Coordinates of N, CA and C in Angstrom, one line a residue:
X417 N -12.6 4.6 -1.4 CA -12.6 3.7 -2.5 C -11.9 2.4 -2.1
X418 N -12.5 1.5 -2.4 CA -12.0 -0.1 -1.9 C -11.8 -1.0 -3.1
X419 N -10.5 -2.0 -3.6 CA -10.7 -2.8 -4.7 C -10.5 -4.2 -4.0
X420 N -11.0 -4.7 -4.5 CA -10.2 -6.6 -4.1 C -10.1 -6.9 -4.8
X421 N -9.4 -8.5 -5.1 CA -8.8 -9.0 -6.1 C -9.6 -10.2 -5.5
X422 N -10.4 -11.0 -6.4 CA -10.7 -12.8 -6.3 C -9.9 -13.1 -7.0
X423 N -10.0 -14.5 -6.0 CA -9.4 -15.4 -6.8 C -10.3 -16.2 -7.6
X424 N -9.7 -16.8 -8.7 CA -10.5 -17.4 -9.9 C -11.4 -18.6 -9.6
X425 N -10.4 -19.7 -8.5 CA -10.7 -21.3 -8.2 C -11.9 -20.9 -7.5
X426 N -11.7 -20.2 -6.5 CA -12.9 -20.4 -5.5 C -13.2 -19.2 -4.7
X427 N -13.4 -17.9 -5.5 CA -14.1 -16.9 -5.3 C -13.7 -15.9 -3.8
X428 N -12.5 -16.9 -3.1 CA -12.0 -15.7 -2.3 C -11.3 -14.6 -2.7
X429 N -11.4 -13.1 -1.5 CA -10.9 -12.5 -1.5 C -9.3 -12.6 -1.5
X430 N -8.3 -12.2 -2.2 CA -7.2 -12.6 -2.2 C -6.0 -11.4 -1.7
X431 N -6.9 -10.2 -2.7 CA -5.8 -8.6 -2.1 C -6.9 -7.5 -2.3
X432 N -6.6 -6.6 -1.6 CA -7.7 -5.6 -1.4 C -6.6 -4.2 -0.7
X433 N -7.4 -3.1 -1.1 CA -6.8 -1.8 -1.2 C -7.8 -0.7 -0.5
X434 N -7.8 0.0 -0.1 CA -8.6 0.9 0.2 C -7.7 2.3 0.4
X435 N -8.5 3.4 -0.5 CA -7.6 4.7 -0.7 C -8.6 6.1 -0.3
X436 N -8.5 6.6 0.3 CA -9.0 8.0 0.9 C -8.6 8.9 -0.1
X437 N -9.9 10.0 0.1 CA -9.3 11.2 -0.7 C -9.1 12.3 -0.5
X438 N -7.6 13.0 -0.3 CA -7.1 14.0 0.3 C -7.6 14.3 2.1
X439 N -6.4 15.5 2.7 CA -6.5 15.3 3.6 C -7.7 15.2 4.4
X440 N -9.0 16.0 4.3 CA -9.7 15.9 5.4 C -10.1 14.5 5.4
X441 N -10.5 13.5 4.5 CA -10.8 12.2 4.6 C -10.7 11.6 5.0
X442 N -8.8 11.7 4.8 CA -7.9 11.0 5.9 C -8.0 11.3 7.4
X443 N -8.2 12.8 7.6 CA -8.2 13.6 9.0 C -9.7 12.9 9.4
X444 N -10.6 12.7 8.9 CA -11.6 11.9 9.3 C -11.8 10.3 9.9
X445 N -11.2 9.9 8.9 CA -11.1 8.3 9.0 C -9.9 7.9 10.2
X446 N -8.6 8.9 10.4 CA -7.9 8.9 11.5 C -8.9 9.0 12.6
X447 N -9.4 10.4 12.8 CA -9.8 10.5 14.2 C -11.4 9.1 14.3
X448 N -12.1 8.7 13.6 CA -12.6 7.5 13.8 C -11.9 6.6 14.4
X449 N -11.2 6.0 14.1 CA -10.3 4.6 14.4 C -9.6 5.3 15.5
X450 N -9.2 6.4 16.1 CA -8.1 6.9 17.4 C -9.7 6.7 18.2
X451 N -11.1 7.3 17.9 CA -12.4 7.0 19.1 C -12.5 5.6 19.1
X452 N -12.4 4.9 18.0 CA -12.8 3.7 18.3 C -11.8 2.7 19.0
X453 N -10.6 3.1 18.9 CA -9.8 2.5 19.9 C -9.6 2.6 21.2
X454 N -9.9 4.1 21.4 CA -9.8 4.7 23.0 C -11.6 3.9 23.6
X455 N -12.4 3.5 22.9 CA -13.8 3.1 23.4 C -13.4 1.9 23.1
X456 N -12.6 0.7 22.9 CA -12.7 0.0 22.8 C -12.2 -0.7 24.1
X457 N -13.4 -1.9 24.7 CA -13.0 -2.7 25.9 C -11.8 -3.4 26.1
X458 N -10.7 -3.7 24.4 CA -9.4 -4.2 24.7 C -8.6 -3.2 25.3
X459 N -8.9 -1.9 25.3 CA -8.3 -0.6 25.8 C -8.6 -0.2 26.8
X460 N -9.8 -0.1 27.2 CA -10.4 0.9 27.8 C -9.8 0.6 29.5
X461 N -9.3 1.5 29.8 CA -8.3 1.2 31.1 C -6.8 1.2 31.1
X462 N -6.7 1.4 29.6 CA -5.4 1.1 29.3 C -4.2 2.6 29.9
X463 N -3.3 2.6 30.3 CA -2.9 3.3 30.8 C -2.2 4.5 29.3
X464 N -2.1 5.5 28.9 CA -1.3 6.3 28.3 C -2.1 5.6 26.1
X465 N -3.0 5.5 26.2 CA -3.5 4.9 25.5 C -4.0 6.5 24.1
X466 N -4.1 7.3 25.1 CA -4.4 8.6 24.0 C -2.9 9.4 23.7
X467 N -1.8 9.4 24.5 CA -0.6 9.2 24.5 C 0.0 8.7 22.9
X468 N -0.2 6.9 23.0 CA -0.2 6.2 22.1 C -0.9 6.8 20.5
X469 N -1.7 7.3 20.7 CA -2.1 7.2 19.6 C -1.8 8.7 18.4
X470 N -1.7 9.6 19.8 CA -1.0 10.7 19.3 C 0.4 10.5 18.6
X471 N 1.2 10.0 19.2 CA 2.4 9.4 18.7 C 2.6 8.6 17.5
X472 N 1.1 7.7 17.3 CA 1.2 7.5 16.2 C 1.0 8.5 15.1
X473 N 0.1 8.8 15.5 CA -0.7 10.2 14.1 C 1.1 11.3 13.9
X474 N 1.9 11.3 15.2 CA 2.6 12.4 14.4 C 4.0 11.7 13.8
X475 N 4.1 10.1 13.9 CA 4.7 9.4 13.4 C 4.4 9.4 11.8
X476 N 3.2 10.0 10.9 CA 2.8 10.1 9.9 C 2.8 11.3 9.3
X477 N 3.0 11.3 7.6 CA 3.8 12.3 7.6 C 2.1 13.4 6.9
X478 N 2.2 14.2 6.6 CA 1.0 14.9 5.9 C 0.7 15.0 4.6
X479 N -1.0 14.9 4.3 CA -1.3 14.5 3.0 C -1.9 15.5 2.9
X480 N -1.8 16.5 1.2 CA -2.8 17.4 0.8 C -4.0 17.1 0.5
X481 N -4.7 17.9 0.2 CA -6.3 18.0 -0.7 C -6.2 17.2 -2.3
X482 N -5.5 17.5 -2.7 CA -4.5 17.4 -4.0 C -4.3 15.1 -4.1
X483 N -3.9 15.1 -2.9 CA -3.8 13.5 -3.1 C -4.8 12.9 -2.7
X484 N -4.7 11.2 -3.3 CA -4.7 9.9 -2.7 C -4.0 8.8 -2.2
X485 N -4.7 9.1 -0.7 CA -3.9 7.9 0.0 C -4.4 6.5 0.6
X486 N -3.6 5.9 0.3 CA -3.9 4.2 0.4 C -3.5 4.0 1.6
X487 N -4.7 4.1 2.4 CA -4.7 3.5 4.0 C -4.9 2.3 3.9
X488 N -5.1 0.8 3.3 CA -5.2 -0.3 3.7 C -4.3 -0.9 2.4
X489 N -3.5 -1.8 2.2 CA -3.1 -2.8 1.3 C -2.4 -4.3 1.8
X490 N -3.2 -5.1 1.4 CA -3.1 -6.5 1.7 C -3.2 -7.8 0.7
X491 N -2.0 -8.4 0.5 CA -2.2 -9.7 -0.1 C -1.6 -11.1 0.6
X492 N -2.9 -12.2 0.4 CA -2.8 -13.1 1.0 C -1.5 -13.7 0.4
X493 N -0.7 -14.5 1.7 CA 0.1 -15.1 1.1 C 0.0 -16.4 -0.1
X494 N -0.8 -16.6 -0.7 CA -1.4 -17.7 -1.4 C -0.9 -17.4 -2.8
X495 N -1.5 -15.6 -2.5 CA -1.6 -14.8 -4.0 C -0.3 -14.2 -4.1
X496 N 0.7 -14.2 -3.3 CA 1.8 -13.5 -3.4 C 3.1 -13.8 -4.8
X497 N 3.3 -13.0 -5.5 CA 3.8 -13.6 -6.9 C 3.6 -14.0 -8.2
X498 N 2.0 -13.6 -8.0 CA 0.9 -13.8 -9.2 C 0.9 -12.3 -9.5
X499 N 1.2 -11.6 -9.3 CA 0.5 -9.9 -9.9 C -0.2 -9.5 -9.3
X500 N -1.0 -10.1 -7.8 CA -2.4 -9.6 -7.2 C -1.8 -7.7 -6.9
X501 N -0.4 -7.6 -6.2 CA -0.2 -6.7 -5.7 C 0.2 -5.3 -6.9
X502 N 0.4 -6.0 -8.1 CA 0.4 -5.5 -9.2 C -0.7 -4.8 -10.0
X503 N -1.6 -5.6 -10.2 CA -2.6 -5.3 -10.5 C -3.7 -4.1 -9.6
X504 N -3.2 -4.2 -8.3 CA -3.7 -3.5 -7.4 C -3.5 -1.9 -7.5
X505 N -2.1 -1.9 -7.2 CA -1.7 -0.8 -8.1 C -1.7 -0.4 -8.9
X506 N -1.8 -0.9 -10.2 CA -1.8 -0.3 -11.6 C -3.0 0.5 -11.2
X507 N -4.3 0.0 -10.7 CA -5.7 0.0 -11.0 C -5.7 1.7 -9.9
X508 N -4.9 1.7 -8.9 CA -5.1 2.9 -8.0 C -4.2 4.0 -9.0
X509 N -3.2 3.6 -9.2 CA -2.6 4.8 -10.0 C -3.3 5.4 -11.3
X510 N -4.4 4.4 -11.9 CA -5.3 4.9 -12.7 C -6.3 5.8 -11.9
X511 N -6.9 5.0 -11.0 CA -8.0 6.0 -10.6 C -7.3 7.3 -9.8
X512 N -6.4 7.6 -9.4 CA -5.1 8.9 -9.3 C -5.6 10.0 -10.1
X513 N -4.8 9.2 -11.6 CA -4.9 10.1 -12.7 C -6.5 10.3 -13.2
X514 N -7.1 9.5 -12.9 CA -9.1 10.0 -13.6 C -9.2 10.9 -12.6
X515 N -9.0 10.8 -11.5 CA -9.7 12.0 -10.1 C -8.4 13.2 -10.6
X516 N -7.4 13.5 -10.8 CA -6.6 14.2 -11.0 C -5.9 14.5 -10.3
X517 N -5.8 13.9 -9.3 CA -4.7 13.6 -8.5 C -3.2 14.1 -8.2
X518 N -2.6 14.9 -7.6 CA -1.1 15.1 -7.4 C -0.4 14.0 -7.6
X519 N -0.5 13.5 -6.3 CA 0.2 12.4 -6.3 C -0.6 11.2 -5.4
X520 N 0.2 10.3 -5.1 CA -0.3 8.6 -4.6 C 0.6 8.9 -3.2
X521 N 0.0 8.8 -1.9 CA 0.8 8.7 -0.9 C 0.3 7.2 0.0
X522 N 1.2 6.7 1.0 CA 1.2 5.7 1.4 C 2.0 6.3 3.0
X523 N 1.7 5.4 3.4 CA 2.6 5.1 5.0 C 2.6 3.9 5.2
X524 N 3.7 3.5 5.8 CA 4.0 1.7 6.2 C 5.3 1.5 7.3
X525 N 5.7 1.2 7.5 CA 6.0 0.6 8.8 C 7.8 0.1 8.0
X526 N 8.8 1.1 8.3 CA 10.1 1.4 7.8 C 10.4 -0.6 7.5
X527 N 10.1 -1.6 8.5 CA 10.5 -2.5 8.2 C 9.7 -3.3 7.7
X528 N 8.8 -2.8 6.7 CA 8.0 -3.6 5.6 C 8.9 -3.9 4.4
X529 N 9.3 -4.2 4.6 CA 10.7 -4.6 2.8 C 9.9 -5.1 2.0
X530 N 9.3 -5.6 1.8 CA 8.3 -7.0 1.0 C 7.6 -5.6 0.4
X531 N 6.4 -5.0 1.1 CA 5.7 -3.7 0.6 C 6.3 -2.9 -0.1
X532 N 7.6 -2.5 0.5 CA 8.4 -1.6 -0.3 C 8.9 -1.5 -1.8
X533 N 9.3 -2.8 -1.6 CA 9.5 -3.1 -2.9 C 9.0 -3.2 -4.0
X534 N 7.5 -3.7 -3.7 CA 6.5 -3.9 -4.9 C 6.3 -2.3 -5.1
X535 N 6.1 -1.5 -4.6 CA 5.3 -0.2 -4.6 C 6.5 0.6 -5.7
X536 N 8.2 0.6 -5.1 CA 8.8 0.9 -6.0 C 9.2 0.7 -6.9
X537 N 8.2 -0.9 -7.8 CA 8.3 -0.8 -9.1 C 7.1 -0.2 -9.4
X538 N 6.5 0.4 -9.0 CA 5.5 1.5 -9.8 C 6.0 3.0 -10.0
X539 N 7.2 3.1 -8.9 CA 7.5 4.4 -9.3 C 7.3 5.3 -7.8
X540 N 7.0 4.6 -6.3 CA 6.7 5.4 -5.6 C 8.3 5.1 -4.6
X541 N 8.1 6.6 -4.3 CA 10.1 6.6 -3.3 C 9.7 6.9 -2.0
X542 N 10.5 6.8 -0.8 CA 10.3 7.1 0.6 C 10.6 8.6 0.4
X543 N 9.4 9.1 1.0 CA 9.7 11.1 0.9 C 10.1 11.5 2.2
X544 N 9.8 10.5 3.2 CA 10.3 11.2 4.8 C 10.2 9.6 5.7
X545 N 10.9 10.2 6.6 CA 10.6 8.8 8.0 C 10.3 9.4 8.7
X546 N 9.3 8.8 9.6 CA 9.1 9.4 10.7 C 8.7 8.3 12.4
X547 N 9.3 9.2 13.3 CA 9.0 7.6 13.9 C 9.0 8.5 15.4
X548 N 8.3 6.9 15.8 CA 7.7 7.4 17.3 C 8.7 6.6 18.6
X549 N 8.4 7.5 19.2 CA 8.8 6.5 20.7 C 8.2 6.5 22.0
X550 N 7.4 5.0 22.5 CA 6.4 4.7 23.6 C 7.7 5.2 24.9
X551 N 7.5 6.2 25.2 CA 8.1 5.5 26.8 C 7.7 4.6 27.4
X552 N 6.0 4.8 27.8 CA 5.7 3.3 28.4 C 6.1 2.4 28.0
X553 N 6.2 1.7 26.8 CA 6.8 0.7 26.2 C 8.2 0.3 25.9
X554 N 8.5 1.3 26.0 CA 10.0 1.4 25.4 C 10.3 1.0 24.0
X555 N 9.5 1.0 23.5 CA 9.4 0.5 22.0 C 9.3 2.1 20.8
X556 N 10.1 1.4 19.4 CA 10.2 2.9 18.8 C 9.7 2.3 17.6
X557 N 8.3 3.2 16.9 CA 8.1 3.1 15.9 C 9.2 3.8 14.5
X558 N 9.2 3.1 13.7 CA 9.6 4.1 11.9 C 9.2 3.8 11.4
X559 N 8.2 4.9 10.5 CA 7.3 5.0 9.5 C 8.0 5.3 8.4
X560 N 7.8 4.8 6.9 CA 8.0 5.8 5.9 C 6.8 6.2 5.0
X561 N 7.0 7.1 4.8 CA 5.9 7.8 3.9 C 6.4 7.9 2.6
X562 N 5.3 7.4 1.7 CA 6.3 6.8 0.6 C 4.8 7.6 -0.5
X563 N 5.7 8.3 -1.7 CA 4.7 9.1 -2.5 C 5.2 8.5 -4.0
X564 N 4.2 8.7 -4.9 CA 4.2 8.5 -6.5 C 3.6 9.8 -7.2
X565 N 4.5 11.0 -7.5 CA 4.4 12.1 -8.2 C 2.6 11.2 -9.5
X566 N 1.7 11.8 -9.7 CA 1.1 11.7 -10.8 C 1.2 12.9 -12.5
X567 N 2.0 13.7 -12.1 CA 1.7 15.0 -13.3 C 3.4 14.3 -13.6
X568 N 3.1 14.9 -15.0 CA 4.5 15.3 -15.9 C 5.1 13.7 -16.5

């Protein structure tokens, strides 16, 4: 399920969402994007690259049958402070409760503060962190996985 938001002046795209439904969807749409990066020519050669990606997937926390989760959310900085990211949300937390939904799950990147914030005036809390670490890189991901109860 995909929404955008135009803008009024001149018909661009301004914020846009895209939400998966329950796990296998997600378990689908992950293992796409892990083939299409291991086949992709900016990769391909890349040393510890299936490594990488594993690390990411278990840097994420697990989603039931029962949810939806919002794998993509983006607002241009143009739109930022008008409601785009408001509106965005409202509109997924509805479609939540029509599909009947458990709950609303997300994952983001522990030092997204900006994202965080908007999401928790809707009501959604960090349920776990989880985070990775490249040896090759030496670099450490933290994730939070951030849910919005729908019942009660």
């Amino acid at each position: 399920i995909a929404r955008a938001i135009v803008d009024d002046d001149d018909g661009a795209v301004v914020g846009m969402t895209s939400v998966l439904i329950g796990r296998k969807e997600l378990a689908r749409a992950r293992m796409a994007v892990a083939q299409a990066l291991r086949a992709s020519p900016l990769l391909a050669g890349s040393p510890g690259v299936i490594e990488r990606i594993r690390l990411a997937r278990d840097a994420m926390a697990p989603v039931t049958d029962d949810d939806l989760y919002m794998s993509r959310f983006a607002v241009l900085p143009r739109a930022r402070g008008r409601g785009t990211a408001d509106t965005l949300l409202t509109a997924w937390i509805a479609e939540g409760r029509a599909r009947g939904a458990a709950r609303l799950v997300a994952d983001t990147a522990a030092s997204n503060e900006r994202y965080l914030a908007v999401i928790a005036r809707h009501g959604f809390v960090v349920d776990a962190v989880g985070s990775a670490h490249d040896p090759a890189t030496g670099r450490t991901f933290e994730n939070c996985h951030v849910v919005r109860p729908l019942s009660g």
